[in-house]
Short mmCIF file of C-alpha atoms in Angstrom, two decimals:
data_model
loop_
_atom_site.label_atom_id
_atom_site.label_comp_id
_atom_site.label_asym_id
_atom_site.label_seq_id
_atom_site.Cartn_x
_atom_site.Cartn_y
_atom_site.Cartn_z
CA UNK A 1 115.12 76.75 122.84
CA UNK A 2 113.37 77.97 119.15
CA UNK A 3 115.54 81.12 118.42
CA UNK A 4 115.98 83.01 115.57
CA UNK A 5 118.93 85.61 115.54
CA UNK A 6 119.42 84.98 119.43
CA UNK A 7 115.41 85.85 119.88
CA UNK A 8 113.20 83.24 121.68
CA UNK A 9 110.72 82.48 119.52
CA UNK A 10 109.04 80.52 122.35
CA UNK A 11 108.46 83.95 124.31
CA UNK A 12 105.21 85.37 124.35
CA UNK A 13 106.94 89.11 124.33
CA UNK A 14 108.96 88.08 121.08
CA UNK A 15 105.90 87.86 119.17
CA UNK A 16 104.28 91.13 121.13
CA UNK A 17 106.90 93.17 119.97
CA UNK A 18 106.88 91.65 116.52
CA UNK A 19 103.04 92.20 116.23
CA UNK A 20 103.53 95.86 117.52
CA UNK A 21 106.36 96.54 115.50
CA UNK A 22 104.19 95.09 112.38
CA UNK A 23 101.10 97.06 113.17
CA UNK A 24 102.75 100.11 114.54
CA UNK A 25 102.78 102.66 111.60
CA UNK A 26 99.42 101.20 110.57
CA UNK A 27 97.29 102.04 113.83
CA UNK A 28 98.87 105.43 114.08
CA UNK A 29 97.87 105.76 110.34
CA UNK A 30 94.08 104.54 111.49
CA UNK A 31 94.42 106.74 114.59
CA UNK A 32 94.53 109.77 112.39
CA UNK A 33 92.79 108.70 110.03
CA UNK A 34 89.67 109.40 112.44
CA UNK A 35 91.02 112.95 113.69
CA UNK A 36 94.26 114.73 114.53
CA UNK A 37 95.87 113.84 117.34
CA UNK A 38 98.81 114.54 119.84
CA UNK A 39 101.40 111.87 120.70
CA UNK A 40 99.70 111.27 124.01
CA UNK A 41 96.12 110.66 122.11
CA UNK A 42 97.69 108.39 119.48
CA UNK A 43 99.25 106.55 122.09
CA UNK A 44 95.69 105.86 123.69
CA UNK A 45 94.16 105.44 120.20
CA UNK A 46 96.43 102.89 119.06
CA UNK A 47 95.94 100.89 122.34
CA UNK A 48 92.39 101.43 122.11
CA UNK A 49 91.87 100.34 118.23
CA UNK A 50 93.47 97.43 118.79
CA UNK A 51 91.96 96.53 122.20
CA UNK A 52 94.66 96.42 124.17
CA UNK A 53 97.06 94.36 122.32
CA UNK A 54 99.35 96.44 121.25
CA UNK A 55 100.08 99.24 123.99
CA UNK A 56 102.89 101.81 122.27
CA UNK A 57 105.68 103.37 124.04
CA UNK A 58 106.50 106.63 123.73
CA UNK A 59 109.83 105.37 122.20
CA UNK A 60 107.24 103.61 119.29
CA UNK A 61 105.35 106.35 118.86
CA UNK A 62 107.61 109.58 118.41
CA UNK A 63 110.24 107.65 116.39
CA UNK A 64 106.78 106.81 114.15
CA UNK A 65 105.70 110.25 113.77
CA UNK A 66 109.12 111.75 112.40
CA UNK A 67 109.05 108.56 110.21
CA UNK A 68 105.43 109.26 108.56
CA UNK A 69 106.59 113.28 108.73
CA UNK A 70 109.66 112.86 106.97
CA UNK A 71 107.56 110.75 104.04
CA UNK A 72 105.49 113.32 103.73
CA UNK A 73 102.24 111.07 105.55
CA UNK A 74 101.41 113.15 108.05
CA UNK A 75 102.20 116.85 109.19
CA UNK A 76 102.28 118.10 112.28
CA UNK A 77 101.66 122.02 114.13
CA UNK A 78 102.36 123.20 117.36
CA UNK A 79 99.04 124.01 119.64
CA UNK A 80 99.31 125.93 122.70
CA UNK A 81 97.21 123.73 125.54
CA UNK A 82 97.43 126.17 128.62
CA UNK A 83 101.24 126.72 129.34
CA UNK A 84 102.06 123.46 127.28
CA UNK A 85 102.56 123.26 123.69
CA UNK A 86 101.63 120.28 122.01
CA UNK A 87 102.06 118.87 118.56
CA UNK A 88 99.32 117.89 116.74
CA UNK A 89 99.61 115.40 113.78
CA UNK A 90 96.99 114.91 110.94
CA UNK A 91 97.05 112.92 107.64
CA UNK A 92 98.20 114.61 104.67
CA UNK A 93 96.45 112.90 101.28
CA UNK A 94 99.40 110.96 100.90
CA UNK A 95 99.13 109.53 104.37
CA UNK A 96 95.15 108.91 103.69
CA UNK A 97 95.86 107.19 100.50
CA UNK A 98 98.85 104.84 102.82
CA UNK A 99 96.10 104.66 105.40
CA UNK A 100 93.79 102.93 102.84
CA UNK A 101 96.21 100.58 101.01
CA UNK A 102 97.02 99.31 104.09
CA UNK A 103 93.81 98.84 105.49
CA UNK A 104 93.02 96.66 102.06
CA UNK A 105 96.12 94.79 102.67
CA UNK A 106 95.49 94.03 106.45
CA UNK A 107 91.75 93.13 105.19
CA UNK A 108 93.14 90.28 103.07
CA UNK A 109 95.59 89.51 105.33
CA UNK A 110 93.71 88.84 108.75
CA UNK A 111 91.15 86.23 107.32
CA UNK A 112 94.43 83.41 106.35
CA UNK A 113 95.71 84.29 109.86
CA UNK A 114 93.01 83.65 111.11
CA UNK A 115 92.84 80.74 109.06
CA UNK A 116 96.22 79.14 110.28
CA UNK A 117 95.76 79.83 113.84
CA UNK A 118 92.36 78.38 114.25
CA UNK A 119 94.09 75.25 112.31
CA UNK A 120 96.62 75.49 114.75
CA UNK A 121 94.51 75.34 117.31
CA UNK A 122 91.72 72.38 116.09
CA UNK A 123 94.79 70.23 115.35
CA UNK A 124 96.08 70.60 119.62
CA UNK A 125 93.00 69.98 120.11
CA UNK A 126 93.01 66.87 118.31
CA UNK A 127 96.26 65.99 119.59
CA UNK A 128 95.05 66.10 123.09
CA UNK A 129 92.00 64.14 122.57
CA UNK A 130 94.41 61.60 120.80
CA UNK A 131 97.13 61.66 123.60
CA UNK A 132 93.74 61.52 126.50
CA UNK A 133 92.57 58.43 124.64
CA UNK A 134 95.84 56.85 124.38
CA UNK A 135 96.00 57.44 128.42
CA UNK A 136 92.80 55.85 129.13
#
């Protein structure tokens, strides 16, 4: 079994969690980048900007918000909805000027993965075609 600090590196949720954990502060950054939004809504954002492949807890999301609060990223006020209060977050400039250094960094980023696992996947595909022929 691949492990690395007791994790299975062979489980598909290992790397879910690492990709959510990796994109997390980023797609709440993008989330409100487009509008403010309420920790419900940022949830759904988040799952929705990233089609489904990351969908965050609440215990990703709230932790997230006091994180970008307490540096100053984002700010949040308390709306009255009905009998419910909710908070709503928005960027602050600092938070749009995170929001854009990270979106250059994941834009140079995501073509080299992209990169590796299409490599990764023409060479099993050449190993298969290899180990087929052998067969035959």
């Amino acid at each position: 079994m691949a492990t690395t600090a007791g994790k299975d590196m062979t489980d598909k949720n290992y790397w879910s969690q690492l990709a959510s954990r990796g994109l997390g502060r980023f797609l709440v950054l993008a989330a409100l980048h487009e509008r403010p939004r309420h920790g419900y809504e940022l949830a759904r954002a988040v799952t929705a900007g990233c089609d489904g492949c990351c969908e965050p807890s609440d215990a990703m999301i709230y932790p997230t918000i006091r994180e970008l609060t307490e540096g100053g990223y984002i700010t949040c006020r308390t709306e009255a909805q009905g009998q419910r209060e909710r908070k709503v977050c928005e960027l602050t400039d600092k938070g749009r000027e995170a929001y854009r250094t990270a979106a250059n960094v994941w834009k140079a980023v995501l073509p080299g993965l992209h990169n590796a696992i299409e490599a990764g996947i023409s060479l099993e595909a050449r190993e298969e075609r290899v180990e087929q022929e052998v067969l035959v």
